[in-house]
Short mmCIF file of C-alpha atoms and ligand atoms in Angstrom, two decimals:
data_model
loop_
_atom_site.label_atom_id
_atom_site.label_comp_id
_atom_site.label_asym_id
_atom_site.label_seq_id
_atom_site.Cartn_x
_atom_site.Cartn_y
_atom_site.Cartn_z
CA MET A 1 -4.93 -18.09 -72.79
CA LYS A 2 -8.29 -18.75 -71.16
CA VAL A 3 -11.02 -19.14 -73.78
CA SER A 4 -14.07 -19.63 -71.56
CA ASN A 5 -15.52 -17.41 -68.84
CA ARG A 6 -16.29 -20.45 -66.72
CA LYS A 7 -14.36 -20.38 -63.43
CA ARG A 8 -11.87 -23.28 -63.25
CA VAL A 9 -11.73 -24.72 -59.76
CA MET A 10 -9.51 -27.52 -58.49
CA VAL A 11 -10.54 -29.55 -55.45
CA THR A 12 -7.80 -31.73 -53.96
CA GLY A 13 -9.26 -34.60 -51.94
CA GLY A 14 -12.29 -34.17 -54.19
CA ALA A 15 -13.29 -37.84 -53.97
CA GLY A 16 -13.60 -37.69 -50.18
CA PHE A 17 -16.65 -36.95 -48.06
CA LEU A 18 -16.47 -33.13 -48.05
CA GLY A 19 -14.67 -32.89 -51.41
CA SER A 20 -17.37 -34.75 -53.33
CA HIS A 21 -20.10 -32.48 -51.90
CA LEU A 22 -17.99 -29.46 -52.79
CA CYS A 23 -17.41 -30.67 -56.38
CA GLU A 24 -21.17 -31.17 -56.76
CA ARG A 25 -21.94 -27.68 -55.46
CA LEU A 26 -19.32 -26.03 -57.69
CA LEU A 27 -20.72 -27.79 -60.76
CA GLU A 28 -24.22 -26.57 -59.83
CA GLN A 29 -22.78 -23.06 -59.72
CA GLY A 30 -21.46 -23.42 -63.28
CA CYS A 31 -17.77 -23.93 -62.50
CA ASP A 32 -15.38 -26.15 -64.39
CA VAL A 33 -14.21 -28.62 -61.73
CA LEU A 34 -10.95 -30.56 -61.59
CA CYS A 35 -11.12 -33.20 -58.86
CA VAL A 36 -7.69 -34.46 -57.76
CA ASP A 37 -7.41 -37.47 -55.44
CA ASN A 38 -5.15 -40.45 -54.76
CA PHE A 39 -8.02 -42.47 -53.21
CA TYR A 40 -6.19 -42.96 -49.91
CA SER A 41 -9.38 -42.54 -47.86
CA GLY A 42 -11.83 -41.41 -50.54
CA VAL A 43 -13.47 -43.63 -53.14
CA LYS A 44 -14.17 -43.19 -56.81
CA ASP A 45 -17.81 -44.09 -56.13
CA ASN A 46 -18.22 -40.72 -54.39
CA VAL A 47 -17.84 -38.96 -57.73
CA THR A 48 -18.82 -41.52 -60.40
CA HIS A 49 -22.21 -39.77 -60.73
CA LEU A 50 -20.32 -36.59 -61.69
CA LEU A 51 -18.17 -38.23 -64.41
CA PRO A 52 -20.72 -37.72 -67.24
CA HIS A 53 -20.87 -33.99 -66.45
CA PRO A 54 -19.15 -32.09 -69.28
CA HIS A 55 -17.43 -29.71 -66.83
CA PHE A 56 -16.12 -32.34 -64.43
CA GLU A 57 -12.69 -33.96 -64.64
CA LEU A 58 -11.14 -36.55 -62.31
CA GLN A 59 -7.37 -36.87 -61.96
CA ARG A 60 -5.62 -39.52 -59.87
CA HIS A 61 -2.72 -37.73 -58.23
CA ASP A 62 -0.93 -37.61 -54.88
CA VAL A 63 -0.46 -33.99 -53.74
CA THR A 64 2.90 -34.82 -52.15
CA PHE A 65 4.17 -34.72 -55.74
CA PRO A 66 4.24 -31.53 -57.83
CA LEU A 67 1.24 -30.79 -59.99
CA TYR A 68 1.18 -28.50 -63.03
CA VAL A 69 -2.33 -27.38 -64.03
CA GLU A 70 -4.01 -24.07 -64.83
CA VAL A 71 -6.99 -23.12 -62.67
CA ASP A 72 -8.46 -19.98 -61.08
CA GLU A 73 -9.12 -21.31 -57.57
CA ILE A 74 -7.83 -24.17 -55.44
CA TYR A 75 -9.59 -25.88 -52.54
CA ASN A 76 -6.94 -27.97 -50.75
CA LEU A 77 -8.85 -30.72 -48.94
CA ALA A 78 -6.49 -33.64 -49.58
CA CYS A 79 -5.78 -35.38 -46.24
CA PRO A 80 -7.39 -38.30 -44.44
CA ALA A 81 -9.63 -36.87 -41.71
CA SER A 82 -10.67 -39.84 -39.59
CA PRO A 83 -8.24 -40.96 -36.84
CA ILE A 84 -8.22 -44.58 -38.01
CA HIS A 85 -7.22 -43.46 -41.53
CA TYR A 86 -4.72 -40.79 -40.62
CA GLN A 87 -3.09 -43.11 -38.06
CA ARG A 88 -2.79 -45.99 -40.56
CA ASP A 89 0.20 -44.35 -42.25
CA PRO A 90 1.15 -41.39 -40.05
CA VAL A 91 4.27 -40.50 -42.03
CA GLN A 92 2.21 -40.21 -45.20
CA THR A 93 -0.34 -38.09 -43.28
CA THR A 94 2.29 -35.51 -42.35
CA LYS A 95 3.71 -35.59 -45.87
CA THR A 96 0.25 -35.02 -47.30
CA SER A 97 -0.35 -31.99 -45.10
CA VAL A 98 3.11 -30.46 -45.38
CA HIS A 99 4.50 -31.44 -48.80
CA GLY A 100 0.95 -31.21 -50.16
CA ALA A 101 0.63 -27.65 -48.85
CA ILE A 102 4.01 -26.67 -50.31
CA ASN A 103 3.11 -28.05 -53.73
CA MET A 104 -0.36 -26.50 -53.79
CA LEU A 105 1.00 -23.15 -52.58
CA GLY A 106 3.76 -23.28 -55.19
CA LEU A 107 1.13 -24.00 -57.80
CA ALA A 108 -1.12 -21.17 -56.54
CA LYS A 109 1.85 -18.79 -56.58
CA ARG A 110 2.79 -19.67 -60.19
CA ILE A 111 -0.75 -19.38 -61.57
CA LYS A 112 -1.89 -16.57 -59.19
CA ALA A 113 -4.87 -18.60 -57.96
CA ARG A 114 -6.75 -18.02 -54.72
CA ILE A 115 -6.21 -21.01 -52.42
CA PHE A 116 -8.39 -22.39 -49.61
CA GLN A 117 -6.97 -24.66 -46.92
CA ALA A 118 -9.13 -27.21 -45.08
CA SER A 119 -7.59 -26.80 -41.64
CA THR A 120 -9.16 -28.24 -38.54
CA SER A 121 -10.30 -27.74 -34.97
CA GLU A 122 -7.50 -30.23 -34.17
CA VAL A 123 -5.06 -27.31 -34.32
CA TYR A 124 -6.52 -26.46 -30.87
CA GLY A 125 -5.63 -29.98 -29.64
CA ASP A 126 -7.12 -30.80 -26.24
CA PRO A 127 -8.11 -27.21 -25.48
CA GLU A 128 -8.00 -25.38 -22.12
CA VAL A 129 -10.16 -22.60 -23.60
CA HIS A 130 -13.82 -23.15 -24.26
CA PRO A 131 -15.40 -22.44 -26.71
CA GLN A 132 -12.41 -22.18 -29.06
CA GLN A 133 -11.75 -18.82 -30.69
CA GLU A 134 -9.36 -18.32 -33.59
CA SER A 135 -7.02 -16.36 -31.30
CA TYR A 136 -6.38 -19.46 -29.13
CA TRP A 137 -3.01 -21.10 -29.93
CA GLY A 138 -4.01 -24.58 -28.85
CA ARG A 139 -2.64 -27.39 -26.69
CA VAL A 140 -1.22 -30.06 -28.94
CA ASN A 141 0.98 -33.03 -28.08
CA PRO A 142 3.80 -32.98 -30.68
CA ILE A 143 4.71 -36.68 -30.30
CA GLY A 144 1.42 -38.52 -29.80
CA ILE A 145 -0.68 -40.67 -32.12
CA ARG A 146 -2.80 -37.69 -33.26
CA SER A 147 0.26 -35.49 -33.90
CA CYS A 148 0.76 -36.53 -37.53
CA TYR A 149 -2.59 -34.92 -38.28
CA ASP A 150 -2.62 -32.06 -35.75
CA GLU A 151 0.96 -30.92 -36.30
CA GLY A 152 0.73 -31.54 -40.04
CA LYS A 153 -2.28 -29.24 -40.23
CA ARG A 154 -0.61 -26.66 -37.96
CA CYS A 155 2.49 -26.64 -40.19
CA ALA A 156 0.26 -26.28 -43.24
CA GLU A 157 -1.31 -23.19 -41.64
CA THR A 158 2.20 -21.81 -41.03
CA LEU A 159 3.07 -22.37 -44.71
CA PHE A 160 -0.15 -20.71 -45.86
CA PHE A 161 0.53 -17.61 -43.75
CA ASP A 162 4.20 -17.47 -44.80
CA TYR A 163 3.24 -17.65 -48.50
CA TYR A 164 0.66 -14.94 -47.76
CA ARG A 165 3.22 -12.65 -46.08
CA GLN A 166 6.23 -13.51 -48.24
CA TYR A 167 4.60 -13.75 -51.70
CA GLY A 168 1.27 -11.97 -51.24
CA LEU A 169 -0.74 -15.11 -51.98
CA ASP A 170 -4.53 -14.89 -51.75
CA ILE A 171 -5.23 -17.47 -49.01
CA LYS A 172 -8.33 -18.65 -47.10
CA VAL A 173 -7.64 -20.83 -44.06
CA ALA A 174 -10.76 -22.47 -42.59
CA ARG A 175 -10.66 -24.38 -39.28
CA ILE A 176 -13.31 -27.02 -39.78
CA PHE A 177 -15.05 -28.59 -36.77
CA ASN A 178 -16.58 -32.11 -36.87
CA THR A 179 -18.78 -32.40 -39.94
CA TYR A 180 -21.11 -35.24 -40.87
CA GLY A 181 -23.77 -36.21 -43.38
CA PRO A 182 -24.61 -38.46 -46.30
CA ARG A 183 -21.66 -39.99 -48.19
CA MET A 184 -19.51 -40.55 -45.11
CA HIS A 185 -18.00 -43.95 -45.64
CA PRO A 186 -19.65 -46.64 -43.45
CA ASN A 187 -16.15 -47.81 -42.35
CA ASP A 188 -14.84 -44.27 -42.00
CA GLY A 189 -14.42 -44.73 -38.24
CA ARG A 190 -15.77 -41.35 -37.21
CA VAL A 191 -18.30 -41.26 -34.45
CA ILE A 192 -21.50 -40.44 -36.33
CA SER A 193 -20.94 -42.99 -39.09
CA ASN A 194 -19.91 -45.64 -36.53
CA PHE A 195 -22.97 -45.07 -34.32
CA ALA A 196 -25.46 -44.89 -37.21
CA VAL A 197 -24.13 -48.07 -38.85
CA GLN A 198 -23.95 -49.95 -35.53
CA ALA A 199 -27.53 -48.97 -34.61
CA LEU A 200 -28.86 -49.90 -38.07
CA ARG A 201 -27.16 -53.31 -37.85
CA GLY A 202 -28.52 -53.85 -34.33
CA GLU A 203 -24.95 -54.01 -32.99
CA ASP A 204 -23.76 -52.49 -29.73
CA ILE A 205 -22.73 -48.84 -29.82
CA THR A 206 -19.02 -48.39 -29.03
CA ILE A 207 -18.43 -45.44 -26.71
CA TYR A 208 -14.75 -44.66 -26.18
CA GLY A 209 -14.13 -43.63 -22.59
CA ASP A 210 -17.16 -42.79 -20.45
CA GLY A 211 -18.82 -40.74 -23.21
CA SER A 212 -18.58 -37.44 -21.28
CA GLN A 213 -16.25 -35.87 -23.89
CA THR A 214 -18.05 -33.36 -26.11
CA ARG A 215 -18.10 -32.49 -29.80
CA SER A 216 -20.03 -30.02 -31.96
CA PHE A 217 -21.39 -31.47 -35.17
CA CYS A 218 -22.03 -29.53 -38.38
CA PHE A 219 -24.19 -30.85 -41.20
CA VAL A 220 -22.31 -31.11 -44.48
CA ASN A 221 -24.55 -28.74 -46.51
CA ASP A 222 -23.96 -25.96 -44.02
CA MET A 223 -20.23 -26.58 -44.12
CA ILE A 224 -20.10 -26.41 -47.92
CA ASP A 225 -22.02 -23.08 -47.79
CA GLY A 226 -19.34 -21.86 -45.40
CA PHE A 227 -16.50 -22.97 -47.73
CA ILE A 228 -18.00 -21.11 -50.68
CA ARG A 229 -18.79 -17.95 -48.76
CA PHE A 230 -15.28 -17.84 -47.39
CA MET A 231 -13.71 -18.48 -50.80
CA GLU A 232 -15.80 -15.63 -52.25
CA SER A 233 -14.96 -13.20 -49.44
CA PRO A 234 -12.63 -10.19 -50.01
CA SER A 235 -8.92 -10.94 -50.20
CA HIS A 236 -8.14 -9.00 -47.03
CA LEU A 237 -9.74 -11.89 -45.10
CA PRO A 238 -7.16 -14.71 -45.05
CA GLY A 239 -8.55 -16.24 -41.83
CA PRO A 240 -8.14 -18.43 -39.96
CA VAL A 241 -11.90 -18.69 -39.58
CA ASN A 242 -13.71 -21.35 -37.53
CA LEU A 243 -16.47 -23.15 -39.42
CA GLY A 244 -18.70 -25.43 -37.39
CA ASN A 245 -21.96 -25.77 -35.53
CA PRO A 246 -21.79 -24.46 -31.96
CA GLY A 247 -24.37 -26.98 -30.66
CA GLU A 248 -22.36 -29.11 -28.22
CA PHE A 249 -23.19 -32.69 -27.20
CA THR A 250 -21.53 -35.39 -25.14
CA ILE A 251 -20.71 -38.55 -27.04
CA ARG A 252 -23.07 -40.43 -24.72
CA GLN A 253 -25.92 -38.05 -25.65
CA LEU A 254 -25.14 -38.65 -29.31
CA ALA A 255 -25.24 -42.42 -28.82
CA GLU A 256 -28.59 -42.26 -27.02
CA THR A 257 -30.06 -39.99 -29.69
CA VAL A 258 -28.97 -42.35 -32.49
CA ILE A 259 -30.41 -45.40 -30.69
CA HIS A 260 -33.65 -43.52 -30.08
CA LYS A 261 -33.93 -42.56 -33.75
CA VAL A 262 -33.07 -45.97 -35.18
CA GLY A 263 -34.80 -48.16 -32.58
CA GLY A 264 -33.64 -51.78 -32.33
CA PRO A 265 -31.71 -53.78 -29.76
CA SER A 266 -28.38 -51.86 -29.62
CA ARG A 267 -26.87 -51.28 -26.18
CA LEU A 268 -24.07 -48.96 -25.14
CA ILE A 269 -20.68 -50.58 -24.60
CA PHE A 270 -17.59 -48.78 -23.33
CA LYS A 271 -14.11 -49.11 -24.84
CA PRO A 272 -10.82 -47.46 -23.84
CA LEU A 273 -10.50 -43.78 -24.68
CA PRO A 274 -7.82 -43.30 -27.37
CA GLN A 275 -4.68 -41.36 -26.34
CA ASP A 276 -5.00 -37.55 -26.49
CA ASP A 277 -8.71 -37.64 -27.35
CA PRO A 278 -9.87 -34.01 -26.82
CA ARG A 279 -12.18 -33.60 -23.79
CA GLN A 280 -14.38 -30.87 -25.18
CA ARG A 281 -14.80 -28.96 -28.38
CA ARG A 282 -17.10 -26.15 -29.50
CA PRO A 283 -16.42 -23.48 -32.11
CA ASP A 284 -16.80 -19.79 -31.45
CA ILE A 285 -18.15 -18.74 -34.86
CA ALA A 286 -18.40 -14.97 -34.24
CA GLN A 287 -15.79 -14.30 -36.99
CA ALA A 288 -17.67 -16.34 -39.61
CA MET A 289 -20.95 -14.66 -38.64
CA GLU A 290 -19.50 -11.17 -38.78
CA HIS A 291 -17.26 -11.43 -41.86
CA LEU A 292 -19.00 -14.10 -43.94
CA GLY A 293 -22.61 -13.66 -42.77
CA TRP A 294 -22.52 -17.43 -42.21
CA GLN A 295 -23.98 -19.65 -39.57
CA PRO A 296 -25.24 -23.23 -39.72
CA ARG A 297 -28.95 -23.80 -40.30
CA VAL A 298 -29.34 -27.56 -39.81
CA GLY A 299 -29.47 -28.80 -36.20
CA LEU A 300 -28.22 -32.19 -35.08
CA ASP A 301 -31.71 -33.66 -34.93
CA GLU A 302 -32.53 -32.90 -38.57
CA GLY A 303 -29.01 -33.63 -39.80
CA LEU A 304 -29.00 -37.04 -38.11
CA ASP A 305 -32.31 -37.89 -39.80
CA HIS A 306 -30.76 -37.23 -43.25
CA THR A 307 -27.61 -39.15 -42.33
CA ILE A 308 -29.39 -42.16 -40.87
CA ALA A 309 -31.67 -42.30 -43.95
CA TYR A 310 -28.52 -42.40 -46.11
CA PHE A 311 -26.89 -45.19 -44.10
CA ARG A 312 -30.17 -47.12 -44.07
CA LYS A 313 -29.85 -47.40 -47.86
CA ILE A 314 -26.19 -48.45 -47.66
CA VAL A 315 -26.57 -50.91 -44.79
CA GLY A 316 -29.85 -52.16 -46.18
CA ARG A 317 -32.11 -52.00 -43.06
P1 NAD B 401 -11.97 -37.82 -46.42
O1 NAD B 401 -10.96 -38.75 -45.87
O2 NAD B 401 -13.32 -38.35 -46.78
O3 NAD B 401 -11.40 -37.02 -47.67
C1 NAD B 401 -10.05 -36.73 -47.86
C2 NAD B 401 -9.70 -37.02 -49.31
O4 NAD B 401 -8.32 -36.69 -49.53
C3 NAD B 401 -9.86 -38.50 -49.67
O5 NAD B 401 -10.60 -38.63 -50.85
C4 NAD B 401 -8.44 -39.00 -49.84
O6 NAD B 401 -8.31 -40.08 -50.73
C5 NAD B 401 -7.74 -37.74 -50.32
N1 NAD B 401 -6.29 -37.75 -50.07
C6 NAD B 401 -5.63 -38.13 -48.95
N2 NAD B 401 -4.31 -38.00 -49.12
C7 NAD B 401 -4.10 -37.52 -50.39
C8 NAD B 401 -2.97 -37.19 -51.15
N3 NAD B 401 -1.74 -37.32 -50.64
N4 NAD B 401 -3.14 -36.75 -52.42
C9 NAD B 401 -4.39 -36.62 -52.94
N5 NAD B 401 -5.51 -36.93 -52.27
C10 NAD B 401 -5.39 -37.35 -50.99
O7 NAD B 401 -12.14 -36.63 -45.33
P2 NAD B 401 -13.13 -35.38 -45.32
O8 NAD B 401 -13.96 -35.47 -44.11
O9 NAD B 401 -13.77 -35.19 -46.64
O10 NAD B 401 -12.08 -34.21 -45.06
C11 NAD B 401 -11.68 -33.33 -46.10
C12 NAD B 401 -10.71 -32.30 -45.53
O11 NAD B 401 -11.36 -31.55 -44.50
C13 NAD B 401 -9.46 -32.89 -44.91
O12 NAD B 401 -8.35 -32.07 -45.22
C14 NAD B 401 -9.74 -32.85 -43.42
O13 NAD B 401 -8.56 -32.75 -42.67
C15 NAD B 401 -10.60 -31.61 -43.31
N6 NAD B 401 -11.47 -31.66 -42.13
C16 NAD B 401 -12.58 -32.46 -42.12
C17 NAD B 401 -13.37 -32.52 -40.98
C18 NAD B 401 -14.62 -33.38 -40.91
O14 NAD B 401 -15.23 -33.45 -39.85
N7 NAD B 401 -15.07 -34.00 -41.98
C19 NAD B 401 -13.03 -31.77 -39.85
C20 NAD B 401 -11.86 -31.00 -39.89
C21 NAD B 401 -11.11 -30.92 -41.04
N1 UDP B 402 4.87 -26.61 -57.68
C1 UDP B 402 3.87 -27.35 -58.27
N2 UDP B 402 3.21 -26.81 -59.34
C2 UDP B 402 3.50 -25.58 -59.83
C3 UDP B 402 4.53 -24.83 -59.22
C4 UDP B 402 5.19 -25.36 -58.12
O1 UDP B 402 3.56 -28.46 -57.87
O2 UDP B 402 2.85 -25.17 -60.78
C5 UDP B 402 5.57 -27.19 -56.53
C6 UDP B 402 7.01 -27.51 -56.79
O3 UDP B 402 7.22 -28.86 -56.40
C7 UDP B 402 7.76 -26.62 -55.84
C8 UDP B 402 6.73 -26.26 -54.78
O4 UDP B 402 5.50 -26.27 -55.46
O5 UDP B 402 8.84 -27.27 -55.23
C9 UDP B 402 6.95 -24.92 -54.13
O6 UDP B 402 7.01 -23.95 -55.14
P1 UDP B 402 7.75 -22.56 -54.90
O7 UDP B 402 7.73 -21.82 -56.19
O8 UDP B 402 7.18 -21.88 -53.72
O9 UDP B 402 9.22 -22.96 -54.46
P2 UDP B 402 10.43 -23.63 -55.25
O10 UDP B 402 10.03 -23.91 -56.67
O11 UDP B 402 11.49 -22.60 -55.15
O12 UDP B 402 10.76 -24.85 -54.47
N1 UDP B 403 -15.87 -42.08 -30.61
C1 UDP B 403 -16.59 -43.04 -29.89
N2 UDP B 403 -16.95 -44.18 -30.55
C2 UDP B 403 -16.66 -44.41 -31.85
C3 UDP B 403 -15.93 -43.44 -32.58
C4 UDP B 403 -15.54 -42.28 -31.90
O1 UDP B 403 -16.90 -42.87 -28.71
O2 UDP B 403 -17.05 -45.48 -32.37
C5 UDP B 403 -15.49 -40.82 -29.90
C6 UDP B 403 -14.02 -40.46 -30.01
O3 UDP B 403 -13.27 -41.06 -29.01
C7 UDP B 403 -14.09 -38.94 -29.86
C8 UDP B 403 -15.44 -38.57 -30.49
O4 UDP B 403 -16.20 -39.78 -30.51
O5 UDP B 403 -14.13 -38.59 -28.50
C9 UDP B 403 -15.33 -38.03 -31.92
O6 UDP B 403 -14.53 -38.95 -32.66
P1 UDP B 403 -14.25 -38.77 -34.22
O7 UDP B 403 -13.23 -39.80 -34.57
O8 UDP B 403 -15.52 -38.74 -34.96
O9 UDP B 403 -13.64 -37.30 -34.35
P2 UDP B 403 -12.48 -36.49 -33.58
O10 UDP B 403 -12.05 -37.25 -32.36
O11 UDP B 403 -11.40 -36.38 -34.59
O12 UDP B 403 -13.13 -35.23 -33.22
#
């Protein structure tokens, strides 16, 4: 029997970049937060400041194994998100997405909890449709080096919708586009952390390919607002819903902006483009605007200032 009115929320992958921001926000809202993580790509340091909080609990656990807890809501974020991390142990990446989804859905079914899935713009692969709408089925290589992540996340979406149809589960599937901000790990390998750290250290900026590929970057605070709005939306809205910032930039533009902001001697250097790297990406967020009343507020310029200021403290320049 539940003895408190406080909402009990579990965040898997809670010690990662997005998860730690989400745990913080949920605590601010008065929730009781259970953070579950196996520290594959996240670090305990991301949440040590939350440990003294009386309504925060940290549990080391791998979601590919069953988990028996009692909560009211589940945010399933567990999964490495950066290509260098998810490609380090691709078999584990697929297991995390697929077995992890089965276990978390089984848990949600038993305890009748609403469950949110952190899906990704990678389900669209290297898209032929631009910008990407939720109705687009994607163009994904099933056997390439990104497939463990892309196909794992696609299969997780399938599982979410089958549990929704077959068992009437209350699901929320969000397709998250590239998100950045403070608390990204300096060695995370994603483009914004790489460029900021390289510029602050006065090292050359590594552009993969010719830098003409595009991405749309969402500041983390906006993304967390989107998560919470979606989770609180009526149960007839299972998604999938794109969450991201529609501002679109080439990787070369991003590199030049970071160098301009940081100053220093960094030059652009060009490295081979990884296999299956998507050529262009921009979310169509009409669904999120209409159904969640959500759109991002922080532009790349302001968001980069916050992020560079954070890395300046870490890198010490
Ligand atoms: P992250 O790597 O910082 O966080 C992921 C967390 O999951 C880490 O703390 C990691 O240790 C944990 N984890 C990995 N495998 C696990 C397992 N088997 N059991 C328990 N914990 C496990 O990445 P992030 O940027 O915070 O991404 C969070 C989620 O959002 C991921 O599911 C990712 O696919 C999704 N997403 C993120 C972005 C983005 O741009 N940040 C974009 C699209 C989707
Ligand atoms: N599961 C879990 N916690 C629970 C309930 C289920 O981790 O509280 C896992 C368990 O490993 C199970 C999976 O979720 O195999 C899927 O559960 P479901 O009830 O859908 O299927 P089944 O138990 O028949 O395999
Ligand atoms: N990228 C780059 N230099 C880097 C890291 C990444 O040019 O040091 C490129 C990468 O090839 C891709 C884009 O930046 O085209 C975004 O990469 P990231 O790994 O951040 O995210 P994803 O490819 O998963 O969208």
